[in-house]
Structures are given as structure tokens and as C-alpha cells.
PDB file of C-alpha atoms and ligand atoms in Angstrom:
ATOM      1  CA  MET A   1     -81.289 -12.022-106.500  1.00 85.00           C
ATOM      2  CA  ASP A   2     -83.431  -9.859-104.238  1.00 97.00           C
ATOM      3  CA  ARG A   3     -83.466 -10.210-100.490  1.00 98.00           C
ATOM      4  CA  THR A   4     -86.286  -9.476 -98.075  1.00 98.00           C
ATOM      5  CA  PHE A   5     -86.666  -9.283 -94.329  1.00 99.00           C
ATOM      6  CA  VAL A   6     -89.325 -11.514 -92.750  1.00 99.00           C
ATOM      7  CA  MET A   7     -90.093 -11.949 -89.061  1.00 99.00           C
ATOM      8  CA  VAL A   8     -92.350 -14.321 -87.138  1.00 99.00           C
ATOM      9  CA  LYS A   9     -93.902 -12.025 -84.517  1.00 98.00           C
ATOM     10  CA  PRO A  10     -94.227 -12.928 -80.812  1.00 98.00           C
ATOM     11  CA  ASP A  11     -97.674 -14.516 -81.284  1.00 98.00           C
ATOM     12  CA  GLY A  12     -96.493 -16.786 -84.099  1.00 98.00           C
ATOM     13  CA  PHE A  13     -93.365 -17.724 -82.156  1.00 98.00           C
ATOM     14  CA  ALA A  14     -95.331 -18.500 -78.970  1.00 98.00           C
ATOM     15  CA  ARG A  15     -97.786 -20.640 -80.945  1.00 98.00           C
ATOM     16  CA  GLY A  16     -94.971 -22.767 -82.385  1.00 98.00           C
ATOM     17  CA  LEU A  17     -95.504 -21.700 -86.007  1.00 98.00           C
ATOM     18  CA  VAL A  18     -91.848 -21.001 -86.916  1.00 98.00           C
ATOM     19  CA  GLY A  19     -91.255 -24.384 -88.542  1.00 98.00           C
ATOM     20  CA  ARG A  20     -94.365 -24.305 -90.700  1.00 98.00           C
ATOM     21  CA  ILE A  21     -93.668 -20.717 -91.787  1.00 98.00           C
ATOM     22  CA  VAL A  22     -90.056 -21.529 -92.707  1.00 98.00           C
ATOM     23  CA  ALA A  23     -91.332 -24.552 -94.667  1.00 98.00           C
ATOM     24  CA  ARG A  24     -93.681 -22.384 -96.733  1.00 98.00           C
ATOM     25  CA  PHE A  25     -90.835 -20.102 -97.786  1.00 98.00           C
ATOM     26  CA  GLU A  26     -88.647 -23.102 -98.650  1.00 98.00           C
ATOM     27  CA  GLU A  27     -91.471 -24.779-100.595  1.00 98.00           C
ATOM     28  CA  LYS A  28     -92.019 -21.590-102.584  1.00 98.00           C
ATOM     29  CA  GLY A  29     -88.369 -21.685-103.677  1.00 98.00           C
ATOM     30  CA  PHE A  30     -86.787 -19.046-101.465  1.00 98.00           C
ATOM     31  CA  LYS A  31     -83.276 -19.543-100.109  1.00 98.00           C
ATOM     32  CA  LEU A  32     -82.670 -18.869 -96.418  1.00 98.00           C
ATOM     33  CA  VAL A  33     -79.734 -16.460 -96.001  1.00 98.00           C
ATOM     34  CA  ASP A  34     -79.773 -15.835 -92.246  1.00 98.00           C
ATOM     35  CA  ALA A  35     -82.118 -16.315 -89.270  1.00 99.00           C
ATOM     36  CA  LYS A  36     -82.156 -15.861 -85.509  1.00 98.00           C
ATOM     37  CA  VAL A  37     -84.361 -15.875 -82.431  1.00 98.00           C
ATOM     38  CA  MET A  38     -84.213 -12.478 -80.762  1.00 98.00           C
ATOM     39  CA  GLN A  39     -85.879 -10.213 -78.236  1.00 98.00           C
ATOM     40  CA  ILE A  40     -86.551  -6.812 -79.833  1.00 98.00           C
ATOM     41  CA  SER A  41     -85.689  -3.744 -77.740  1.00 98.00           C
ATOM     42  CA  ARG A  42     -88.140  -0.847 -77.510  1.00 98.00           C
ATOM     43  CA  GLU A  43     -85.677   1.326 -79.443  1.00 98.00           C
ATOM     44  CA  LEU A  44     -85.409  -1.176 -82.312  1.00 98.00           C
ATOM     45  CA  ALA A  45     -89.208  -1.611 -82.390  1.00 98.00           C
ATOM     46  CA  GLU A  46     -89.750   2.141 -82.642  1.00 98.00           C
ATOM     47  CA  ARG A  47     -87.185   2.433 -85.464  1.00 98.00           C
ATOM     48  CA  HIS A  48     -88.605  -0.568 -87.341  1.00 98.00           C
ATOM     49  CA  TYR A  49     -92.130   0.880 -87.221  1.00 98.00           C
ATOM     50  CA  GLU A  50     -91.190   4.604 -87.374  1.00 97.00           C
ATOM     51  CA  HIS A  51     -93.307   5.148 -90.528  1.00 95.00           C
ATOM     52  CA  LEU A  52     -96.386   4.194 -88.440  1.00 97.00           C
ATOM     53  CA  LYS A  53     -95.667   6.588 -85.570  1.00 98.00           C
ATOM     54  CA  ALA A  54     -98.751   8.734 -86.269  1.00 98.00           C
ATOM     55  CA  LYS A  55    -101.136   5.756 -86.264  1.00 98.00           C
ATOM     56  CA  PRO A  56    -103.496   5.289 -83.297  1.00 98.00           C
ATOM     57  CA  PHE A  57    -102.297   1.695 -82.874  1.00 98.00           C
ATOM     58  CA  PHE A  58     -98.556   2.559 -82.760  1.00 98.00           C
ATOM     59  CA  ASP A  59     -98.099   2.145 -78.974  1.00 98.00           C
ATOM     60  CA  GLU A  60    -100.026  -1.141 -78.984  1.00 98.00           C
ATOM     61  CA  LEU A  61     -97.923  -2.343 -81.928  1.00 98.00           C
ATOM     62  CA  VAL A  62     -94.619  -1.568 -80.182  1.00 98.00           C
ATOM     63  CA  GLU A  63     -95.742  -3.219 -76.914  1.00 98.00           C
ATOM     64  CA  PHE A  64     -96.820  -6.287 -78.858  1.00 98.00           C
ATOM     65  CA  ILE A  65     -93.634  -6.694 -80.897  1.00 98.00           C
ATOM     66  CA  ILE A  66     -91.437  -6.491 -77.765  1.00 98.00           C
ATOM     67  CA  SER A  67     -93.718  -8.783 -75.723  1.00 98.00           C
ATOM     68  CA  GLY A  68     -91.707 -11.945 -76.429  1.00 98.00           C
ATOM     69  CA  PRO A  69     -89.137 -13.560 -78.722  1.00 98.00           C
ATOM     70  CA  VAL A  70     -89.415 -13.179 -82.497  1.00 99.00           C
ATOM     71  CA  PHE A  71     -87.787 -15.168 -85.313  1.00 99.00           C
ATOM     72  CA  ALA A  72     -86.025 -12.814 -87.755  1.00 99.00           C
ATOM     73  CA  MET A  73     -85.068 -14.064 -91.233  1.00 99.00           C
ATOM     74  CA  ILE A  74     -83.486 -12.938 -94.495  1.00 99.00           C
ATOM     75  CA  TRP A  75     -84.873 -14.738 -97.552  1.00 99.00           C
ATOM     76  CA  GLU A  76     -83.445 -14.560-101.068  1.00 98.00           C
ATOM     77  CA  GLY A  77     -85.227 -15.158-104.370  1.00 98.00           C
ATOM     78  CA  LYS A  78     -86.607 -13.617-107.551  1.00 98.00           C
ATOM     79  CA  ASP A  79     -88.872 -10.637-106.767  1.00 98.00           C
ATOM     80  CA  ALA A  80     -88.350 -11.505-103.100  1.00 98.00           C
ATOM     81  CA  ILE A  81     -90.374  -8.638-101.628  1.00 98.00           C
ATOM     82  CA  LYS A  82     -93.416  -9.244-103.839  1.00 98.00           C
ATOM     83  CA  ASN A  83     -93.309 -13.034-103.596  1.00 98.00           C
ATOM     84  CA  ALA A  84     -92.915 -12.930 -99.798  1.00 98.00           C
ATOM     85  CA  ARG A  85     -95.845 -10.531 -99.425  1.00 98.00           C
ATOM     86  CA  SER A  86     -97.956 -12.902-101.576  1.00 98.00           C
ATOM     87  CA  LEU A  87     -97.093 -15.851 -99.329  1.00 98.00           C
ATOM     88  CA  ILE A  88     -97.828 -13.766 -96.217  1.00 99.00           C
ATOM     89  CA  GLY A  89    -101.209 -12.360 -97.311  1.00 98.00           C
ATOM     90  CA  VAL A  90    -102.756  -8.945 -96.715  1.00 98.00           C
ATOM     91  CA  THR A  91    -102.402  -7.083 -93.398  1.00 98.00           C
ATOM     92  CA  ASN A  92    -105.818  -7.924 -91.954  1.00 98.00           C
ATOM     93  CA  PRO A  93    -106.212 -11.723 -91.565  1.00 98.00           C
ATOM     94  CA  SER A  94    -109.972 -11.289 -92.042  1.00 98.00           C
ATOM     95  CA  ASP A  95    -109.243 -10.269 -95.631  1.00 98.00           C
ATOM     96  CA  ALA A  96    -106.296 -12.602 -96.230  1.00 98.00           C
ATOM     97  CA  LEU A  97    -106.993 -15.488 -98.604  1.00 98.00           C
ATOM     98  CA  SER A  98    -106.803 -19.109 -97.502  1.00 98.00           C
ATOM     99  CA  GLY A  99    -103.454 -20.493 -98.579  1.00 98.00           C
ATOM    100  CA  THR A 100    -101.636 -17.417 -97.332  1.00 98.00           C
ATOM    101  CA  ILE A 101     -99.884 -17.490 -93.967  1.00 98.00           C
ATOM    102  CA  ARG A 102    -102.105 -14.817 -92.406  1.00 98.00           C
ATOM    103  CA  GLY A 103    -105.196 -16.342 -94.038  1.00 98.00           C
ATOM    104  CA  ASP A 104    -104.439 -19.774 -92.589  1.00 98.00           C
ATOM    105  CA  PHE A 105    -102.944 -18.980 -89.171  1.00 98.00           C
ATOM    106  CA  ALA A 106    -104.273 -15.612 -87.940  1.00 98.00           C
ATOM    107  CA  ILE A 107    -107.593 -13.980 -87.144  1.00 98.00           C
ATOM    108  CA  ASP A 108    -106.790 -10.501 -85.751  1.00 97.00           C
ATOM    109  CA  VAL A 109    -104.924  -7.579 -87.387  1.00 98.00           C
ATOM    110  CA  ALA A 110    -103.110  -6.702 -84.157  1.00 96.00           C
ATOM    111  CA  SER A 111    -101.641 -10.215 -83.943  1.00 97.00           C
ATOM    112  CA  ASN A 112    -101.143 -11.239 -87.545  1.00 98.00           C
ATOM    113  CA  ILE A 113     -98.114 -13.466 -86.745  1.00 98.00           C
ATOM    114  CA  ILE A 114     -95.655 -12.341 -89.442  1.00 99.00           C
ATOM    115  CA  HIS A 115     -93.919  -9.290 -90.928  1.00 98.00           C
ATOM    116  CA  GLY A 116     -92.514  -8.913 -94.452  1.00 98.00           C
ATOM    117  CA  SER A 117     -90.763  -5.883 -95.973  1.00 98.00           C
ATOM    118  CA  ASP A 118     -92.973  -3.852 -98.309  1.00 98.00           C
ATOM    119  CA  SER A 119     -90.371  -2.279-100.668  1.00 98.00           C
ATOM    120  CA  ASP A 120     -86.735  -2.591-101.781  1.00 97.00           C
ATOM    121  CA  GLU A 121     -85.816   0.399 -99.613  1.00 97.00           C
ATOM    122  CA  ASN A 122     -87.487  -1.032 -96.514  1.00 97.00           C
ATOM    123  CA  ALA A 123     -85.989  -4.492 -97.118  1.00 98.00           C
ATOM    124  CA  ASP A 124     -82.480  -2.958 -97.134  1.00 98.00           C
ATOM    125  CA  ARG A 125     -83.273  -0.800 -94.124  1.00 98.00           C
ATOM    126  CA  GLU A 126     -84.786  -3.662 -92.100  1.00 98.00           C
ATOM    127  CA  ILE A 127     -81.998  -6.153 -92.954  1.00 98.00           C
ATOM    128  CA  LYS A 128     -79.477  -3.592 -91.676  1.00 98.00           C
ATOM    129  CA  LEU A 129     -81.560  -2.835 -88.568  1.00 98.00           C
ATOM    130  CA  PHE A 130     -81.929  -6.477 -87.555  1.00 98.00           C
ATOM    131  CA  PHE A 131     -78.764  -8.165 -88.835  1.00 98.00           C
ATOM    132  CA  GLN A 132     -75.940  -5.604 -88.516  1.00 92.00           C
TER     133      GLN A 132
HETATM  134  P1  IDP B   1     -98.031  -5.000 -93.012  1.00 52.18           P
HETATM  135  O1  IDP B   1     -97.489  -5.732 -91.798  1.00 52.18           O
HETATM  136  O2  IDP B   1     -99.016  -5.850 -93.771  1.00 52.18           O
HETATM  137  O3  IDP B   1     -96.956  -4.424 -93.888  1.00 52.18           O
HETATM  138  P2  IDP B   1     -98.466  -2.305 -91.998  1.00 52.18           P
HETATM  139  O4  IDP B   1     -99.443  -1.354 -92.549  1.00 52.18           O
HETATM  140  O5  IDP B   1     -97.011  -2.075 -92.280  1.00 52.18           O
HETATM  141  O6  IDP B   1     -98.895  -3.785 -92.454  1.00 52.18           O
HETATM  142  O7  IDP B   1     -98.688  -2.345 -90.422  1.00 52.18           O
HETATM  143  C1  IDP B   1     -97.720  -2.935 -89.589  1.00 52.18           C
HETATM  144  C2  IDP B   1     -98.425  -3.797 -88.567  1.00 52.18           C
HETATM  145  O8  IDP B   1     -99.240  -2.974 -87.744  1.00 52.18           O
HETATM  146  C3  IDP B   1     -99.399  -4.833 -89.129  1.00 52.18           C
HETATM  147  O9  IDP B   1     -98.768  -6.012 -89.540  1.00 52.18           O
HETATM  148  C4  IDP B   1    -100.316  -5.081 -87.938  1.00 52.18           C
HETATM  149  O10 IDP B   1     -99.749  -6.021 -87.032  1.00 52.18           O
HETATM  150  C5  IDP B   1    -100.351  -3.722 -87.260  1.00 52.18           C
HETATM  151  N1  IDP B   1    -101.587  -3.034 -87.604  1.00 52.18           N
HETATM  152  C6  IDP B   1    -101.945  -2.528 -88.803  1.00 52.18           C
HETATM  153  N2  IDP B   1    -103.164  -1.981 -88.766  1.00 52.18           N
HETATM  154  C7  IDP B   1    -103.591  -2.144 -87.478  1.00 52.18           C
HETATM  155  C8  IDP B   1    -104.797  -1.774 -86.779  1.00 52.18           C
HETATM  156  O11 IDP B   1    -105.714  -1.179 -87.347  1.00 52.18           O
HETATM  157  N3  IDP B   1    -104.868  -2.128 -85.456  1.00 52.18           N
HETATM  158  C9  IDP B   1    -103.849  -2.781 -84.812  1.00 52.18           C
HETATM  159  N4  IDP B   1    -102.713  -3.128 -85.434  1.00 52.18           N
HETATM  160  C10 IDP B   1    -102.591  -2.828 -86.743  1.00 52.18           C
HETATM  161 MG1   MG B   2     -95.518  -2.986 -93.378  1.00 52.18          MG
END
């Protein structure tokens, strides 16, 4: 079974969306492997998003992700990375379909409430970064 890293970002946590997001993953058929509330350090944020360092929004992204508690999770299931990304919806909530988490709960790309790993390599890397 594949595993993926998913995280409710500070906006989703502050809005009380953790329970509904966890329910969607359970309803889809994923198995919860591990989860925790945590405050991300600046160093961890910069490592997590290091592939985006050249982007104009990088500083804003780091400030946002360390601005409050997040809910970090490991989910297990068939094609976990692909299935989780389908549940989450595309990056910009304006383009995300209704029925997806970003489509239903978010309106702005800078605060799109949830992260999901985008490849096997990044899932492994992110699980190690956040859970070891
Ligand atoms: P993803 O979260 O859908 O995988 P990435 O391209 O990995 O999208 O970008 C990471 C995060 O950076 C996004 O979830 C979003 O919060 C933020 N982001 C992406 N594009 C922009 C932008 O144009 N302005 C502000 N933030 C952005
Ligand atoms: Mg990404």
C-alpha cells in the first residue's frame, strides 16, 4: 500500500475544518497511519517548500505555513498520492471542482487549506521530514 503526507494548513485548522477533512479521507477508503497537531518551525517550512524557493510567493508561503498550528497526517491506500490529490483538488481553489476539498472550502490560492504530496519521492521525503 502507498502512503502519502497530507496536512491541514493553518487556515483550515483555525477554521475548524480538521474533522471534516479527516472524514473525507476516511469515506474515500484511506487508512489513517499517523497524525498530529504541530507548529512548523521556519527551518522545517523552508525545507518542506525548498522546490519553490525561486517563486515570488515563497516568503509569503513560509510566513503563512508557520503562522499557526497545522494538522499533519499520513494516509495509506491504493495509489495514495493520486487519490489524495483528487480528493484535495487543484492548487487554485478558483479552478478546483466542487466536491473537492479546495473546491468546497477555499477561495484563495495563498490560503488553500490543505497540502498533499505530489509524487512518491516527495511523499517519502515529507513523511520523514514531519514524522521522524
Ligand atoms: P500544491 O499545494 O497544489 O501541490 P504547489 O505548486 O506545490 O501546489 O504550491 C505549494 C503551495 O504554494 C500551494 O498549495 C499554495 O498554497 C501556494 N501557492 C501556489 N501558487 C501560489 C501563488 O501564485 N500565490 C500564492 N501562493 C501560491
Ligand atoms: Mg505541491
